Short mmCIF file of C-alpha atoms and ligand atoms in Angstrom, two decimals:
data_model
loop_
_atom_site.label_atom_id
_atom_site.label_comp_id
_atom_site.label_asym_id
_atom_site.label_seq_id
_atom_site.Cartn_x
_atom_site.Cartn_y
_atom_site.Cartn_z
CA MET A 670 0.00 0.00 0.00
CA ASP A 671 1.19 3.54 -0.75
CA HIS A 672 -0.30 6.97 -1.22
CA THR A 673 -0.71 6.56 -5.00
CA LYS A 674 -3.09 3.60 -4.56
CA PRO A 675 -6.90 3.80 -4.36
CA MET A 676 -8.14 3.75 -0.75
CA PHE A 677 -11.53 2.14 -1.41
CA THR A 678 -12.13 -0.73 -3.80
CA GLU A 679 -15.79 -1.63 -3.17
CA LYS A 680 -18.56 0.10 -5.15
CA ILE A 681 -19.40 2.42 -2.27
CA PHE A 682 -21.19 4.94 -4.52
CA GLU A 683 -23.41 2.45 -6.37
CA GLY A 684 -26.70 4.21 -7.20
CA LYS A 685 -25.40 7.64 -6.12
CA THR A 686 -25.09 10.57 -8.53
CA ILE A 687 -22.39 13.20 -8.07
CA ILE A 688 -21.88 16.39 -10.11
CA VAL A 689 -18.25 17.52 -10.48
CA THR A 690 -17.79 21.03 -11.89
CA GLY A 691 -14.61 21.43 -13.89
CA GLY A 692 -14.59 17.62 -14.10
CA GLY A 693 -13.10 17.49 -17.60
CA THR A 694 -9.49 18.21 -16.64
CA GLY A 695 -6.93 18.09 -13.86
CA LEU A 696 -8.02 17.27 -10.33
CA GLY A 697 -11.70 17.30 -11.28
CA ARG A 698 -11.06 14.59 -13.85
CA SER A 699 -9.06 12.52 -11.35
CA MET A 700 -11.78 12.75 -8.69
CA SER A 701 -14.49 11.98 -11.26
CA THR A 702 -12.61 8.93 -12.52
CA TYR A 703 -12.22 7.52 -9.01
CA LEU A 704 -15.85 8.18 -8.03
CA SER A 705 -16.94 6.47 -11.24
CA ARG A 706 -14.67 3.51 -10.49
CA LEU A 707 -16.40 3.29 -7.11
CA GLY A 708 -19.77 2.95 -8.85
CA ALA A 709 -21.06 6.55 -8.87
CA ASN A 710 -23.10 8.04 -11.68
CA VAL A 711 -20.82 10.99 -12.39
CA VAL A 712 -21.86 14.19 -14.12
CA ILE A 713 -19.04 16.43 -15.35
CA THR A 714 -19.42 19.96 -16.62
CA SER A 715 -17.24 22.83 -17.85
CA ARG A 716 -17.21 25.32 -20.72
CA ARG A 717 -15.36 23.38 -23.43
CA GLU A 718 -17.77 20.91 -25.03
CA SER A 719 -15.03 18.83 -26.68
CA VAL A 720 -13.11 18.40 -23.41
CA ILE A 721 -16.25 17.40 -21.54
CA SER A 722 -17.46 14.86 -24.10
CA GLU A 723 -13.99 13.34 -24.58
CA THR A 724 -13.42 13.00 -20.82
CA ALA A 725 -16.90 11.59 -20.14
CA GLN A 726 -16.30 8.91 -22.79
CA ALA A 727 -12.78 8.14 -21.56
CA ILE A 728 -13.87 7.74 -17.91
CA SER A 729 -16.85 5.62 -18.86
CA ASP A 730 -14.64 3.36 -21.05
CA GLU A 731 -12.19 2.97 -18.18
CA THR A 732 -14.66 2.27 -15.36
CA GLY A 733 -17.62 0.71 -17.15
CA HIS A 734 -20.04 3.17 -15.50
CA ALA A 735 -22.17 5.80 -17.24
CA VAL A 736 -20.75 9.34 -17.13
CA LEU A 737 -22.82 12.30 -18.26
CA GLY A 738 -20.94 15.26 -19.74
CA VAL A 739 -22.79 18.55 -20.12
CA ALA A 740 -21.01 21.67 -21.37
CA GLY A 741 -21.82 24.74 -19.30
CA ASP A 742 -20.59 27.79 -17.45
CA VAL A 743 -20.83 27.86 -13.65
CA ARG A 744 -21.36 31.64 -13.84
CA GLU A 745 -24.59 31.29 -15.82
CA ILE A 746 -27.56 30.30 -13.68
CA GLU A 747 -29.51 28.89 -16.66
CA SER A 748 -26.57 26.68 -17.51
CA VAL A 749 -26.41 25.45 -13.89
CA ARG A 750 -30.13 24.63 -13.95
CA GLU A 751 -29.70 22.79 -17.26
CA VAL A 752 -26.95 20.58 -15.82
CA ILE A 753 -29.09 19.78 -12.76
CA THR A 754 -32.15 18.99 -14.87
CA LYS A 755 -30.19 16.77 -17.27
CA SER A 756 -28.56 14.95 -14.34
CA ILE A 757 -31.96 14.15 -12.81
CA GLU A 758 -33.37 13.11 -16.20
CA LYS A 759 -30.46 10.74 -16.79
CA PHE A 760 -29.88 9.31 -13.31
CA GLY A 761 -33.12 9.99 -11.38
CA GLN A 762 -31.59 11.87 -8.46
CA ILE A 763 -28.54 13.92 -7.44
CA ASP A 764 -26.79 13.00 -4.18
CA GLY A 765 -23.54 14.92 -4.20
CA LEU A 766 -21.83 18.01 -5.60
CA ILE A 767 -18.12 18.80 -5.90
CA ASN A 768 -17.49 22.49 -6.58
CA ASN A 769 -14.11 22.18 -8.29
CA ALA A 770 -14.25 24.56 -11.30
CA ALA A 771 -11.81 27.46 -10.96
CA GLY A 772 -10.07 30.26 -12.75
CA ASN A 773 -6.76 31.70 -11.65
CA PHE A 774 -3.61 33.49 -12.85
CA ILE A 775 -0.61 35.22 -11.34
CA SER A 776 -0.25 38.98 -11.47
CA PRO A 777 0.63 41.95 -9.29
CA THR A 778 -2.82 43.08 -8.19
CA GLU A 779 -2.40 46.69 -9.33
CA ARG A 780 -1.97 45.42 -12.91
CA LEU A 781 -5.40 43.78 -12.96
CA SER A 782 -8.42 45.30 -14.62
CA HIS A 783 -11.70 45.09 -12.72
CA ARG A 784 -12.82 42.59 -15.36
CA ALA A 785 -9.88 40.33 -14.60
CA PHE A 786 -10.76 40.40 -10.88
CA GLN A 787 -14.44 39.77 -11.61
CA SER A 788 -13.64 36.92 -13.96
CA VAL A 789 -12.04 34.84 -11.20
CA ILE A 790 -14.64 35.80 -8.59
CA GLY A 791 -17.35 34.88 -11.10
CA ILE A 792 -16.00 31.39 -11.63
CA VAL A 793 -14.76 30.47 -8.15
CA LEU A 794 -17.09 32.24 -5.74
CA ASN A 795 -20.25 32.93 -7.75
CA GLY A 796 -19.99 29.61 -9.59
CA THR A 797 -19.79 27.73 -6.29
CA ILE A 798 -22.71 29.74 -4.90
CA ASN A 799 -24.78 29.08 -8.03
CA TYR A 800 -24.31 25.31 -7.90
CA THR A 801 -24.68 25.07 -4.13
CA LEU A 802 -27.87 27.13 -4.07
CA GLU A 803 -29.58 25.38 -6.97
CA THR A 804 -28.61 21.88 -5.85
CA GLY A 805 -29.43 22.72 -2.23
CA LYS A 806 -32.92 23.94 -3.12
CA TYR A 807 -33.51 20.73 -5.07
CA TRP A 808 -32.35 18.63 -2.10
CA ILE A 809 -34.48 20.57 0.36
CA GLU A 810 -37.57 20.29 -1.83
CA ASN A 811 -37.06 16.55 -2.29
CA LYS A 812 -35.86 15.81 1.27
CA ILE A 813 -32.53 14.43 0.02
CA PRO A 814 -29.63 14.54 2.52
CA GLY A 815 -27.07 15.74 -0.02
CA SER A 816 -23.38 16.39 0.45
CA VAL A 817 -21.19 19.17 -0.95
CA LEU A 818 -17.42 19.21 -1.22
CA ASN A 819 -15.75 22.52 -2.08
CA ILE A 820 -12.19 22.59 -3.42
CA VAL A 821 -10.43 25.56 -1.84
CA THR A 822 -6.74 26.00 -1.04
CA THR A 823 -4.71 27.00 2.00
CA TYR A 824 -4.56 30.69 1.11
CA ALA A 825 -8.32 30.75 1.75
CA TRP A 826 -7.33 31.56 5.35
CA THR A 827 -3.77 32.90 5.06
CA GLY A 828 -4.49 35.14 2.06
CA THR A 829 -1.73 35.55 -0.53
CA GLY A 830 -0.32 38.14 -2.86
CA TYR A 831 -0.19 37.72 -6.66
CA THR A 832 -3.36 35.59 -6.89
CA VAL A 833 -5.57 37.94 -4.90
CA PRO A 834 -8.85 37.41 -6.83
CA SER A 835 -8.49 33.68 -6.20
CA ALA A 836 -7.63 34.23 -2.52
CA CYS A 837 -10.72 36.43 -2.02
CA SER A 838 -12.90 33.89 -3.80
CA LYS A 839 -11.60 30.82 -1.97
CA ALA A 840 -12.02 32.63 1.37
CA GLY A 841 -15.63 33.27 0.41
CA VAL A 842 -16.13 29.63 -0.52
CA LEU A 843 -14.74 28.57 2.85
CA ALA A 844 -17.15 30.94 4.61
CA LEU A 845 -20.00 29.48 2.55
CA THR A 846 -18.92 25.97 3.56
CA ARG A 847 -18.90 26.71 7.28
CA SER A 848 -22.05 28.81 7.22
CA LEU A 849 -24.26 26.34 5.37
CA ALA A 850 -22.81 23.35 7.24
CA VAL A 851 -24.64 24.76 10.26
CA GLU A 852 -27.72 26.24 8.62
CA TRP A 853 -28.51 23.37 6.25
CA GLY A 854 -26.96 20.68 8.44
CA ARG A 855 -29.40 21.34 11.26
CA LYS A 856 -32.50 21.85 9.13
CA TYR A 857 -31.97 19.48 6.23
CA ASN A 858 -29.16 17.07 7.07
CA ILE A 859 -27.11 18.46 4.18
CA ARG A 860 -23.35 18.21 4.77
CA MET A 861 -20.83 20.78 3.54
CA ASN A 862 -17.08 20.22 3.65
CA ALA A 863 -13.97 21.49 1.90
CA VAL A 864 -10.51 20.28 1.02
CA ALA A 865 -7.52 22.59 0.77
CA PRO A 866 -4.88 21.10 -1.51
CA GLY A 867 -1.32 22.33 -1.71
CA PRO A 868 0.41 22.02 -5.10
CA PHE A 869 -0.81 19.12 -7.26
CA PRO A 870 0.57 19.21 -10.82
CA THR A 871 -2.13 19.88 -13.41
CA LYS A 872 -1.80 21.56 -16.78
CA GLY A 873 -4.36 24.22 -15.84
CA ALA A 874 -2.57 25.28 -12.65
CA TRP A 875 1.03 24.75 -13.78
CA ASP A 876 0.72 26.67 -17.06
CA ARG A 877 -0.88 29.63 -15.30
CA LEU A 878 0.76 29.69 -11.86
CA PHE A 879 4.15 28.04 -12.27
CA PRO A 880 5.21 28.72 -15.87
CA GLU A 881 8.66 27.41 -16.75
CA GLU A 882 10.46 30.72 -16.13
CA VAL A 883 8.91 30.87 -12.64
CA ARG A 884 9.57 27.20 -11.94
CA LYS A 885 13.32 27.65 -12.52
CA ALA A 886 13.51 30.12 -9.64
CA PHE A 887 10.73 28.70 -7.54
CA ASP A 888 10.25 24.94 -7.24
CA PRO A 889 6.95 24.38 -5.39
CA ALA A 890 8.21 21.06 -3.94
CA GLN A 891 11.00 22.82 -2.05
CA ARG A 892 8.50 24.81 0.02
CA ILE A 893 6.98 21.61 1.38
CA PRO A 894 8.28 19.76 4.46
CA LEU A 895 7.61 16.39 2.79
CA ARG A 896 9.59 17.66 -0.24
CA ARG A 897 7.15 16.56 -2.89
CA VAL A 898 4.01 17.74 -4.64
CA GLY A 899 0.72 15.88 -4.29
CA ASP A 900 -0.36 12.82 -6.22
CA HIS A 901 -3.83 12.99 -7.78
CA GLN A 902 -4.93 9.69 -6.27
CA GLU A 903 -4.33 10.88 -2.72
CA LEU A 904 -6.63 13.83 -3.32
CA ALA A 905 -9.18 11.55 -5.00
CA ASN A 906 -9.02 9.25 -1.95
CA LEU A 907 -9.77 12.14 0.39
CA ALA A 908 -12.59 13.42 -1.82
CA ALA A 909 -14.16 9.95 -2.01
CA TYR A 910 -14.01 9.61 1.78
CA LEU A 911 -15.61 13.03 2.31
CA MET A 912 -18.37 12.30 -0.23
CA SER A 913 -19.09 8.89 1.31
CA ASP A 914 -21.13 7.92 4.34
CA TYR A 915 -17.89 6.90 6.09
CA SER A 916 -17.52 10.60 6.86
CA ALA A 917 -21.17 11.07 7.87
CA TYR A 918 -20.20 12.92 11.09
CA ILE A 919 -17.79 15.35 9.39
CA ASN A 920 -19.58 18.60 8.62
CA GLY A 921 -18.26 22.14 8.12
CA GLU A 922 -14.66 20.96 8.06
CA VAL A 923 -11.82 21.95 5.77
CA ILE A 924 -9.15 19.29 5.42
CA THR A 925 -5.71 20.39 4.29
CA ILE A 926 -3.71 18.09 2.04
CA ASP A 927 -0.44 19.91 1.40
CA GLY A 928 2.45 17.97 2.99
CA GLY A 929 2.66 20.65 5.68
CA GLU A 930 3.30 23.51 3.24
CA TRP A 931 1.22 26.27 4.78
CA LEU A 932 2.40 25.62 8.33
CA GLU A 933 6.02 25.56 7.23
CA ASN A 934 5.69 28.91 5.55
CA GLY A 935 3.47 30.36 8.29
CA GLY A 936 5.70 29.46 11.26
CA GLN A 937 8.00 32.40 11.94
CA PHE A 938 11.15 30.35 12.66
CA ASN A 939 10.75 27.62 10.07
CA ALA A 940 13.02 29.58 7.72
CA PHE A 941 15.83 28.67 10.16
CA ARG A 942 16.10 25.44 8.16
CA VAL A 943 18.89 27.20 6.24
CA ILE A 944 21.05 27.25 9.40
CA SER A 945 23.60 24.42 9.11
CA ASP A 946 24.63 22.00 11.91
CA GLU A 947 27.98 23.78 12.07
CA GLN A 948 26.25 27.10 12.61
CA TRP A 949 24.07 25.60 15.36
CA ASP A 950 27.28 24.28 17.01
CA LEU A 951 28.78 27.75 16.80
CA LEU A 952 25.71 29.32 18.38
CA ALA A 953 25.85 26.76 21.22
CA GLN A 954 29.54 27.52 21.82
CA MET A 955 28.86 31.27 21.94
CA ARG A 956 26.03 30.67 24.41
CA SER A 957 28.20 28.64 26.75
CA LYS A 958 31.00 31.25 26.54
CA GLN A 959 28.52 34.00 27.46
CA LYS A 960 27.35 31.91 30.44
CA LYS A 961 30.91 31.55 31.73
C1 HXC B 1331 -3.95 39.51 -16.02
C2 HXC B 1331 -5.71 38.54 -17.14
C3 HXC B 1331 -4.99 37.34 -17.28
C4 HXC B 1331 -3.67 37.29 -16.73
C5 HXC B 1331 -6.91 37.10 -18.22
N1 HXC B 1331 -6.89 38.33 -17.74
N2 HXC B 1331 -5.76 36.45 -17.95
N3 HXC B 1331 -5.21 39.61 -16.52
N4 HXC B 1331 -3.20 38.38 -16.11
N5 HXC B 1331 -2.92 36.19 -16.84
C6 HXC B 1331 -7.94 39.35 -17.86
C7 HXC B 1331 -8.29 39.64 -19.29
O1 HXC B 1331 -7.39 40.57 -19.88
C8 HXC B 1331 -9.70 40.22 -19.13
O2 HXC B 1331 -9.69 41.54 -18.69
C9 HXC B 1331 -10.27 39.41 -17.98
O3 HXC B 1331 -9.15 38.86 -17.27
C10 HXC B 1331 -11.15 38.26 -18.44
O4 HXC B 1331 -10.39 37.51 -19.38
P1 HXC B 1331 -11.06 36.42 -20.32
O5 HXC B 1331 -9.97 35.72 -21.06
O6 HXC B 1331 -12.18 37.04 -21.09
O7 HXC B 1331 -11.72 35.49 -19.21
P2 HXC B 1331 -12.33 34.09 -19.29
O8 HXC B 1331 -12.47 33.61 -20.71
O9 HXC B 1331 -13.54 34.12 -18.46
O10 HXC B 1331 -11.19 33.14 -18.66
C11 HXC B 1331 -11.03 33.04 -17.29
C12 HXC B 1331 -9.56 32.98 -16.88
C13 HXC B 1331 -8.79 31.86 -17.60
C14 HXC B 1331 -9.55 32.81 -15.36
C15 HXC B 1331 -8.91 34.32 -17.23
O11 HXC B 1331 -7.47 31.77 -17.09
C16 HXC B 1331 -9.45 30.51 -17.49
O12 HXC B 1331 -10.32 30.19 -18.29
N6 HXC B 1331 -9.10 29.68 -16.48
C17 HXC B 1331 -9.73 28.39 -16.21
C18 HXC B 1331 -8.81 27.34 -15.71
C19 HXC B 1331 -7.84 27.77 -14.61
O13 HXC B 1331 -7.60 28.96 -14.38
N7 HXC B 1331 -7.24 26.75 -13.94
C20 HXC B 1331 -6.28 26.99 -12.87
C21 HXC B 1331 -6.90 26.75 -11.53
S1 HXC B 1331 -5.58 26.50 -10.47
P3 HXC B 1331 -9.88 42.80 -19.71
O14 HXC B 1331 -9.90 43.99 -18.81
O15 HXC B 1331 -8.68 42.78 -20.63
O16 HXC B 1331 -11.16 42.55 -20.43
C22 HXC B 1331 -5.91 27.02 -8.95
C23 HXC B 1331 -4.80 26.61 -7.98
C24 HXC B 1331 -4.81 27.28 -6.66
O17 HXC B 1331 -6.88 27.65 -8.66
C25 HXC B 1331 -3.64 26.96 -5.74
C26 HXC B 1331 -2.38 26.42 -6.31
C27 HXC B 1331 -1.34 26.01 -5.29
P1 NAP B 1332 -7.86 22.91 -14.08
O1 NAP B 1332 -7.54 21.61 -14.72
O2 NAP B 1332 -7.59 24.15 -14.85
O3 NAP B 1332 -9.37 22.86 -13.60
C1 NAP B 1332 -10.24 23.94 -13.63
C2 NAP B 1332 -11.49 23.50 -14.35
O4 NAP B 1332 -12.50 24.49 -14.19
C3 NAP B 1332 -11.29 23.29 -15.84
O5 NAP B 1332 -11.78 22.02 -16.20
C4 NAP B 1332 -12.13 24.38 -16.48
O6 NAP B 1332 -12.69 23.91 -17.71
C5 NAP B 1332 -13.18 24.60 -15.42
N1 NAP B 1332 -13.78 25.93 -15.51
C6 NAP B 1332 -13.14 27.11 -15.52
N2 NAP B 1332 -14.01 28.11 -15.65
C7 NAP B 1332 -15.24 27.54 -15.72
C8 NAP B 1332 -16.55 28.05 -15.87
N3 NAP B 1332 -16.78 29.36 -15.97
N4 NAP B 1332 -17.59 27.18 -15.89
C9 NAP B 1332 -17.37 25.84 -15.79
N5 NAP B 1332 -16.16 25.30 -15.65
C10 NAP B 1332 -15.10 26.15 -15.62
O7 NAP B 1332 -7.05 23.08 -12.70
P2 NAP B 1332 -6.90 22.13 -11.42
O8 NAP B 1332 -5.52 22.35 -10.93
O9 NAP B 1332 -7.36 20.75 -11.71
O10 NAP B 1332 -7.87 22.83 -10.38
C11 NAP B 1332 -9.02 22.15 -9.85
C12 NAP B 1332 -9.39 22.73 -8.52
O11 NAP B 1332 -8.36 22.50 -7.57
C13 NAP B 1332 -9.61 24.24 -8.51
O12 NAP B 1332 -10.67 24.57 -7.65
C14 NAP B 1332 -8.32 24.77 -7.96
O13 NAP B 1332 -8.46 26.05 -7.38
C15 NAP B 1332 -8.04 23.70 -6.94
N6 NAP B 1332 -6.63 23.65 -6.49
C16 NAP B 1332 -5.68 23.20 -7.36
C17 NAP B 1332 -4.38 23.11 -6.91
C18 NAP B 1332 -3.28 22.57 -7.78
O14 NAP B 1332 -2.12 22.63 -7.38
N7 NAP B 1332 -3.58 22.05 -8.95
C19 NAP B 1332 -4.07 23.50 -5.61
C20 NAP B 1332 -5.06 23.97 -4.77
C21 NAP B 1332 -6.37 24.03 -5.24
P3 NAP B 1332 -13.07 24.89 -18.93
O15 NAP B 1332 -11.92 25.81 -19.14
O16 NAP B 1332 -13.34 23.95 -20.06
O17 NAP B 1332 -14.32 25.60 -18.52
#
């Protein structure tokens, strides 16, 4: 057993339908593939029709389970309603939602136009609100104890420069998660949780956030105590657990999966890792001299 292996093997999602926004690429595709392998009826959606139909077919061929691909934009409420309606038509019921679609890029904030800022907020925050609200209303009306998993990141609570629209949006998504976990948990038995990944290589994130010129000077793995980036299967394992009934008592939680990255860079003295053993010896000698 190792962290790149699937955690569950039984069909724990047999008969359950889960919508994954941004499910055509990257982490969304990896989570969708694993949920499908575990028996779920998976619905994937994002803007590019060709990506969605190709991925739906590829996952279905791999797992032997039906996957519905519907092109759509999380910012457009009519598109969100269409995906929900088509999911119910195809599979009868929706049981889970993973808000994974995102937009992001690096830039000094003062260089951004208001449209650039709004673009990311529209996808990450408003898109998550749109899907959560529409799916939630459907669950409430039909007395279905649904479950939502929001994909945030650790700068949702630390904040960060250079991807400020994303930081503002992810912070909002985290607030939504905790707020509705209480409001809808108590009244409707709807669970809301989040995961906060550190760096996991995907084309979407790497091309935009760690382009080659940046990567030469700034290797994301070096910022991480465990000295490696994440493997898609370990995130898929965590997502499957949080969407399953094994986590039925977890509600309103955000689970970090980052090899210790944010704590390392948050702790004031962690940068002392650059001090060598010889330098520590020298400091100890100076201390004992001072004592004498
Ligand atoms: C500055 C930019 C920009 C950039 C776009 N804009 N890219 N400004 N730097 N790199 C500006 C445009 O000039 C425009 O403003 C406005 O943003 C909208 O641009 P559009 O291209 O019309 O937007 P849209 O088609 O909606 O595309 C959205 C997008 C794009 C966010 C800009 O990158 C996208 O489609 N991304 C989807 C996938 C993605 O981002 N994946 C990465 C997620 S990774 P003006 O004023 O000129 O009209 C992630 C990881 C987090 O979140 C943590 C990692 C550790
Ligand atoms: P990705 O492959 O670029 O995934 C983003 C997806 O969102 C794409 O499939 C994209 O498809 C879709 N999308 C963007 N705008 C959309 C819109 N308006 N409507 C519908 N779908 C839209 O990047 P990723 O790395 O897998 O990111 C997945 C999630 O993980 C994101 O929430 C991201 O913030 C989070 N995350 C990633 C990392 C990492 O290191 N990779 C770390 C922390 C958090 P279209 O362009 O076809 O619409």
